[in-house]
Amino acid sequence: ETGVTQSPTHLIKTRGQQVTLRCSSQSGHNTVSWYQQALGQGPQFIFQYYREEENGRGNFPPRFSGLQFPNYSSELNVNALELDDSALYLCASSLGNLPNEQFFGPGTRLTVL
Amino acid sequence: KQEVTQIPAALSVPEGENLVLNCSFTDSAIYNLQWFRQDPGKGLTSLLLIQSSQREQTSGRLNASLDKSSGRSTLYIAASQPGDSATYLCAVPGGTSYGKLTFGQGTILTVHP
């Protein structure tokens, strides 16, 4: 059974640029959630996708957008990067649209200069 | 709005000690509660998931309890080891999005030899 994977591991961007982060779900999972974790804080929910449809969104501006593909992998896109977007971005997969156990990937560390 | 609080924020103990980490949540209408471990700069590892109908869940040296009515959960670690050093996070689903996890700030645990 393959766990959740994320790419890239680290990324450095400058303010105003755009970034795409990728996530592959654990085998058999059809739900993906994205979280942002600032240093020293707990993760904050960005949004969730279930069967390619957005299934809930946290308090993040529209420049944070996502996609889920037919194979249930997912992308997080952030436009017009700001310094405060520097964080660890975590992807989690689960089964179904009920709040079942979520399994997290290793994260992508984004630094915005 | 669901809020999750973890006490203490940090804990330093000698190897071999039994310890308790605390998690409290404001909205007791939870579906389940999940405990995670996070090593520095890494993703989250799921430790235990307690369903709302359960009072306890055990895995090896870990035991988690849940008291929904009082909005509390505890994670008990028996015979702590230096390898247990990490940040421990609790999370509950719900709020604006059914699949959204709301996290506490975490407890930073250091077990010294």
mmCIF file of C-alpha atoms in Angstrom:
data_model
loop_
_atom_site.group_PDB
_atom_site.id
_atom_site.type_symbol
_atom_site.label_atom_id
_atom_site.label_comp_id
_atom_site.label_asym_id
_atom_site.label_seq_id
_atom_site.Cartn_x
_atom_site.Cartn_y
_atom_site.Cartn_z
ATOM 1 C CA GLU A 1 0.000 0.000 0.000
ATOM 2 C CA THR A 2 1.485 3.343 -1.079
ATOM 3 C CA GLY A 3 1.263 6.248 1.354
ATOM 4 C CA VAL A 4 0.613 9.899 0.596
ATOM 5 C CA THR A 5 3.376 11.546 -1.388
ATOM 6 C CA GLN A 6 4.002 15.229 -2.086
ATOM 7 C CA SER A 7 6.252 17.121 -4.455
ATOM 8 C CA PRO A 8 8.413 19.051 -4.410
ATOM 9 C CA THR A 9 9.956 18.714 -0.950
ATOM 10 C CA HIS A 10 11.187 22.288 -0.832
ATOM 11 C CA LEU A 11 10.494 25.321 -2.954
ATOM 12 C CA ILE A 12 11.761 28.894 -2.975
ATOM 13 C CA LYS A 13 9.768 31.586 -4.767
ATOM 14 C CA THR A 14 9.700 35.357 -4.825
ATOM 15 C CA ARG A 15 6.791 37.584 -3.932
ATOM 16 C CA GLY A 16 4.220 37.861 -6.724
ATOM 17 C CA GLN A 17 5.084 34.553 -8.354
ATOM 18 C CA GLN A 18 2.781 31.556 -8.714
ATOM 19 C CA VAL A 19 3.382 28.051 -7.364
ATOM 20 C CA THR A 20 1.884 24.580 -7.874
ATOM 21 C CA LEU A 21 2.212 21.859 -5.266
ATOM 22 C CA ARG A 22 1.304 18.247 -5.945
ATOM 23 C CA CYS A 23 -0.067 15.387 -3.903
ATOM 24 C CA SER A 24 -0.720 11.717 -4.589
ATOM 25 C CA SER A 25 -3.316 10.066 -2.379
ATOM 26 C CA GLN A 26 -2.900 6.847 -0.481
ATOM 27 C CA SER A 27 -4.078 3.917 -2.563
ATOM 28 C CA GLY A 28 -7.886 3.567 -2.466
ATOM 29 C CA HIS A 29 -8.535 7.050 -1.062
ATOM 30 C CA ASN A 30 -10.796 9.445 -2.972
ATOM 31 C CA THR A 31 -10.635 12.518 -0.741
ATOM 32 C CA VAL A 32 -7.784 14.985 -0.461
ATOM 33 C CA SER A 33 -7.429 17.835 2.015
ATOM 34 C CA TRP A 34 -4.820 20.585 2.019
ATOM 35 C CA TYR A 35 -3.466 22.372 5.087
ATOM 36 C CA GLN A 36 -1.051 25.237 5.684
ATOM 37 C CA GLN A 37 1.196 25.059 8.729
ATOM 38 C CA ALA A 38 3.111 28.145 9.797
ATOM 39 C CA LEU A 39 6.113 27.674 12.049
ATOM 40 C CA GLY A 40 5.105 26.793 15.595
ATOM 41 C CA GLN A 41 1.401 26.552 14.748
ATOM 42 C CA GLY A 42 -1.070 23.770 14.137
ATOM 43 C CA PRO A 43 -2.113 23.118 10.534
ATOM 44 C CA GLN A 44 -4.882 25.316 9.105
ATOM 45 C CA PHE A 45 -7.444 23.842 6.695
ATOM 46 C CA ILE A 46 -7.306 25.275 3.171
ATOM 47 C CA PHE A 47 -9.807 23.089 1.265
ATOM 48 C CA GLN A 48 -10.888 19.554 0.574
ATOM 49 C CA TYR A 49 -11.691 17.714 -2.664
ATOM 50 C CA TYR A 50 -13.922 14.670 -2.915
ATOM 51 C CA ARG A 51 -14.312 12.904 -6.257
ATOM 52 C CA GLU A 52 -12.893 15.914 -8.129
ATOM 53 C CA GLU A 53 -15.282 18.440 -6.531
ATOM 54 C CA GLU A 54 -14.411 21.002 -3.860
ATOM 55 C CA ASN A 55 -15.993 19.752 -0.644
ATOM 56 C CA GLY A 56 -15.323 22.574 1.776
ATOM 57 C CA ARG A 57 -12.998 25.524 2.105
ATOM 58 C CA GLY A 58 -11.285 27.253 4.985
ATOM 59 C CA ASN A 59 -10.599 30.930 5.484
ATOM 60 C CA PHE A 60 -8.145 31.376 2.607
ATOM 61 C CA PRO A 61 -8.386 33.926 -0.253
ATOM 62 C CA PRO A 62 -9.319 32.900 -3.821
ATOM 63 C CA ARG A 63 -5.677 33.037 -4.922
ATOM 64 C CA PHE A 64 -5.454 29.628 -3.227
ATOM 65 C CA SER A 65 -7.048 27.179 -5.637
ATOM 66 C CA GLY A 66 -6.970 23.466 -6.209
ATOM 67 C CA LEU A 67 -7.749 20.563 -8.456
ATOM 68 C CA GLN A 68 -8.350 16.886 -7.996
ATOM 69 C CA PHE A 69 -7.795 14.534 -10.920
ATOM 70 C CA PRO A 70 -9.625 11.319 -11.878
ATOM 71 C CA ASN A 71 -6.856 9.252 -10.258
ATOM 72 C CA TYR A 72 -7.534 11.308 -7.058
ATOM 73 C CA SER A 73 -4.164 13.035 -7.077
ATOM 74 C CA SER A 74 -4.384 16.745 -6.388
ATOM 75 C CA GLU A 75 -2.757 20.113 -6.936
ATOM 76 C CA LEU A 76 -2.671 23.235 -4.806
ATOM 77 C CA ASN A 77 -2.059 26.451 -6.719
ATOM 78 C CA VAL A 78 -1.183 29.743 -5.097
ATOM 79 C CA ASN A 79 -1.111 32.932 -7.162
ATOM 80 C CA ALA A 80 0.460 36.285 -6.337
ATOM 81 C CA LEU A 81 2.612 34.854 -3.572
ATOM 82 C CA GLU A 82 3.027 36.886 -0.399
ATOM 83 C CA LEU A 83 5.717 36.630 2.259
ATOM 84 C CA ASP A 84 3.154 35.232 4.722
ATOM 85 C CA ASP A 85 2.544 32.286 2.399
ATOM 86 C CA SER A 86 5.857 30.853 3.582
ATOM 87 C CA ALA A 87 4.853 27.670 5.401
ATOM 88 C CA LEU A 88 4.751 23.884 5.321
ATOM 89 C CA TYR A 89 1.920 22.742 3.038
ATOM 90 C CA LEU A 90 0.440 19.404 3.982
ATOM 91 C CA CYS A 91 -1.775 17.143 1.980
ATOM 92 C CA ALA A 92 -3.933 14.460 3.588
ATOM 93 C CA SER A 93 -5.970 11.705 2.011
ATOM 94 C CA SER A 94 -8.968 9.823 3.350
ATOM 95 C CA LEU A 95 -11.814 7.646 2.181
ATOM 96 C CA GLY A 96 -15.212 9.122 1.441
ATOM 97 C CA ASN A 97 -16.740 12.447 2.368
ATOM 98 C CA LEU A 98 -17.281 11.521 6.002
ATOM 99 C CA PRO A 99 -14.658 12.699 8.514
ATOM 100 C CA ASN A 100 -12.714 9.451 8.436
ATOM 101 C CA GLU A 101 -9.100 9.065 9.475
ATOM 102 C CA GLN A 102 -6.804 11.337 7.487
ATOM 103 C CA PHE A 103 -3.306 10.278 6.459
ATOM 104 C CA PHE A 104 -0.762 12.987 5.799
ATOM 105 C CA GLY A 105 2.097 13.318 3.365
ATOM 106 C CA PRO A 106 5.568 14.612 4.247
ATOM 107 C CA GLY A 107 4.705 18.179 3.213
ATOM 108 C CA THR A 108 6.196 20.808 0.920
ATOM 109 C CA ARG A 109 8.204 23.585 2.538
ATOM 110 C CA LEU A 110 7.514 26.825 0.647
ATOM 111 C CA THR A 111 9.700 29.865 1.225
ATOM 112 C CA VAL A 112 8.646 33.187 -0.293
ATOM 113 C CA LEU A 113 11.373 35.844 -0.507
ATOM 114 C CA LYS B 1 -16.647 27.745 15.912
ATOM 115 C CA GLN B 2 -14.636 24.759 17.082
ATOM 116 C CA GLU B 3 -11.493 25.624 19.031
ATOM 117 C CA VAL B 4 -8.894 23.117 20.180
ATOM 118 C CA THR B 5 -6.415 23.780 22.981
ATOM 119 C CA GLN B 6 -3.478 21.652 24.039
ATOM 120 C CA ILE B 7 -1.778 21.786 27.405
ATOM 121 C CA PRO B 8 1.088 21.931 28.150
ATOM 122 C CA ALA B 9 2.701 23.737 25.219
ATOM 123 C CA ALA B 10 6.001 22.020 25.992
ATOM 124 C CA LEU B 11 7.100 19.194 28.233
ATOM 125 C CA SER B 12 10.563 17.895 29.107
ATOM 126 C CA VAL B 13 10.854 14.600 30.960
ATOM 127 C CA PRO B 14 13.533 12.025 31.766
ATOM 128 C CA GLU B 15 13.488 8.728 29.936
ATOM 129 C CA GLY B 16 11.195 6.121 31.453
ATOM 130 C CA GLU B 17 8.620 8.522 32.823
ATOM 131 C CA ASN B 18 4.906 8.077 32.149
ATOM 132 C CA LEU B 19 3.271 11.244 30.875
ATOM 133 C CA VAL B 20 -0.074 12.738 29.911
ATOM 134 C CA LEU B 21 -0.819 15.233 27.164
ATOM 135 C CA ASN B 22 -4.098 17.113 27.260
ATOM 136 C CA CYS B 23 -6.442 18.268 24.509
ATOM 137 C CA SER B 24 -9.680 20.191 24.956
ATOM 138 C CA PHE B 25 -12.282 21.231 22.399
ATOM 139 C CA THR B 26 -15.169 23.685 22.659
ATOM 140 C CA ASP B 27 -17.857 21.931 20.595
ATOM 141 C CA SER B 28 -18.581 18.475 22.004
ATOM 142 C CA ALA B 29 -20.552 17.354 18.919
ATOM 143 C CA ILE B 30 -17.545 15.685 17.353
ATOM 144 C CA TYR B 31 -17.467 12.704 15.026
ATOM 145 C CA ASN B 32 -14.058 11.500 16.214
ATOM 146 C CA LEU B 33 -10.729 12.779 17.499
ATOM 147 C CA GLN B 34 -7.325 12.067 16.049
ATOM 148 C CA TRP B 35 -3.887 12.270 17.675
ATOM 149 C CA PHE B 36 -0.826 12.899 15.509
ATOM 150 C CA ARG B 37 2.912 13.016 15.936
ATOM 151 C CA GLN B 38 5.083 15.456 13.988
ATOM 152 C CA ASP B 39 8.861 15.383 13.828
ATOM 153 C CA PRO B 40 10.587 18.725 13.071
ATOM 154 C CA GLY B 41 9.930 19.881 9.507
ATOM 155 C CA LYS B 42 8.070 16.671 8.652
ATOM 156 C CA GLY B 43 4.511 15.620 7.950
ATOM 157 C CA LEU B 44 2.027 14.256 10.461
ATOM 158 C CA THR B 45 1.895 10.628 11.504
ATOM 159 C CA SER B 46 -1.482 9.395 12.689
ATOM 160 C CA LEU B 47 -1.165 7.767 16.112
ATOM 161 C CA LEU B 48 -4.710 7.043 17.233
ATOM 162 C CA LEU B 49 -8.251 7.767 16.113
ATOM 163 C CA ILE B 50 -11.040 7.615 18.684
ATOM 164 C CA GLN B 51 -14.598 7.473 17.432
ATOM 165 C CA SER B 52 -17.176 9.544 19.315
ATOM 166 C CA SER B 53 -18.757 6.337 20.662
ATOM 167 C CA GLN B 54 -15.462 5.147 22.168
ATOM 168 C CA ARG B 55 -13.869 6.159 25.438
ATOM 169 C CA GLU B 56 -10.403 4.733 24.887
ATOM 170 C CA GLN B 57 -8.044 3.581 22.165
ATOM 171 C CA THR B 58 -4.690 1.905 22.658
ATOM 172 C CA SER B 59 -1.662 1.326 20.455
ATOM 173 C CA GLY B 60 1.456 -0.076 22.073
ATOM 174 C CA ARG B 61 2.657 2.345 24.756
ATOM 175 C CA LEU B 62 0.046 4.914 23.758
ATOM 176 C CA ASN B 63 -3.423 5.210 25.213
ATOM 177 C CA ALA B 64 -5.882 7.915 24.261
ATOM 178 C CA SER B 65 -9.087 8.643 26.113
ATOM 179 C CA LEU B 66 -12.070 10.720 25.096
ATOM 180 C CA ASP B 67 -14.688 12.440 27.254
ATOM 181 C CA LYS B 68 -17.041 14.137 24.817
ATOM 182 C CA SER B 69 -19.306 15.650 27.446
ATOM 183 C CA SER B 70 -16.454 17.575 29.026
ATOM 184 C CA GLY B 71 -14.729 18.276 25.706
ATOM 185 C CA ARG B 72 -11.472 16.591 26.659
ATOM 186 C CA SER B 73 -9.042 13.980 25.425
ATOM 187 C CA THR B 74 -5.789 12.780 26.916
ATOM 188 C CA LEU B 75 -2.865 10.977 25.360
ATOM 189 C CA TYR B 76 -0.993 8.802 27.816
ATOM 190 C CA ILE B 77 2.540 7.706 26.912
ATOM 191 C CA ALA B 78 3.978 4.927 29.043
ATOM 192 C CA ALA B 79 7.684 4.441 29.707
ATOM 193 C CA SER B 80 8.771 7.357 27.533
ATOM 194 C CA GLN B 81 11.866 7.023 25.319
ATOM 195 C CA PRO B 82 14.100 9.627 23.616
ATOM 196 C CA GLY B 83 12.580 8.511 20.298
ATOM 197 C CA ASP B 84 9.211 9.801 21.513
ATOM 198 C CA SER B 85 10.546 13.368 21.298
ATOM 199 C CA ALA B 86 8.315 15.199 18.817
ATOM 200 C CA THR B 87 5.331 17.534 18.647
ATOM 201 C CA TYR B 88 2.010 15.894 19.427
ATOM 202 C CA LEU B 89 -1.142 17.339 17.885
ATOM 203 C CA CYS B 90 -4.785 16.556 18.435
ATOM 204 C CA ALA B 91 -7.476 17.357 15.881
ATOM 205 C CA VAL B 92 -11.245 17.108 15.530
ATOM 206 C CA PRO B 93 -13.316 17.244 12.326
ATOM 207 C CA GLY B 94 -16.267 19.516 11.681
ATOM 208 C CA GLY B 95 -17.015 23.193 11.610
ATOM 209 C CA THR B 96 -17.666 24.880 8.296
ATOM 210 C CA SER B 97 -16.571 21.811 6.391
ATOM 211 C CA TYR B 98 -17.461 18.311 7.470
ATOM 212 C CA GLY B 99 -14.060 16.933 6.515
ATOM 213 C CA LYS B 100 -12.053 19.828 7.913
ATOM 214 C CA LEU B 101 -9.750 19.032 10.805
ATOM 215 C CA THR B 102 -9.296 21.697 13.460
ATOM 216 C CA PHE B 103 -5.952 21.298 15.203
ATOM 217 C CA GLY B 104 -4.562 22.349 18.526
ATOM 218 C CA GLN B 105 -1.232 24.172 18.684
ATOM 219 C CA GLY B 106 0.538 21.012 19.757
ATOM 220 C CA THR B 107 2.636 19.888 22.705
ATOM 221 C CA ILE B 108 6.397 19.788 22.136
ATOM 222 C CA LEU B 109 7.721 16.754 23.984
ATOM 223 C CA THR B 110 11.386 16.246 24.804
ATOM 224 C CA VAL B 111 12.478 13.006 26.452
ATOM 225 C CA HIS B 112 16.064 13.180 27.622
ATOM 226 C CA PRO B 113 18.248 10.143 28.366
#
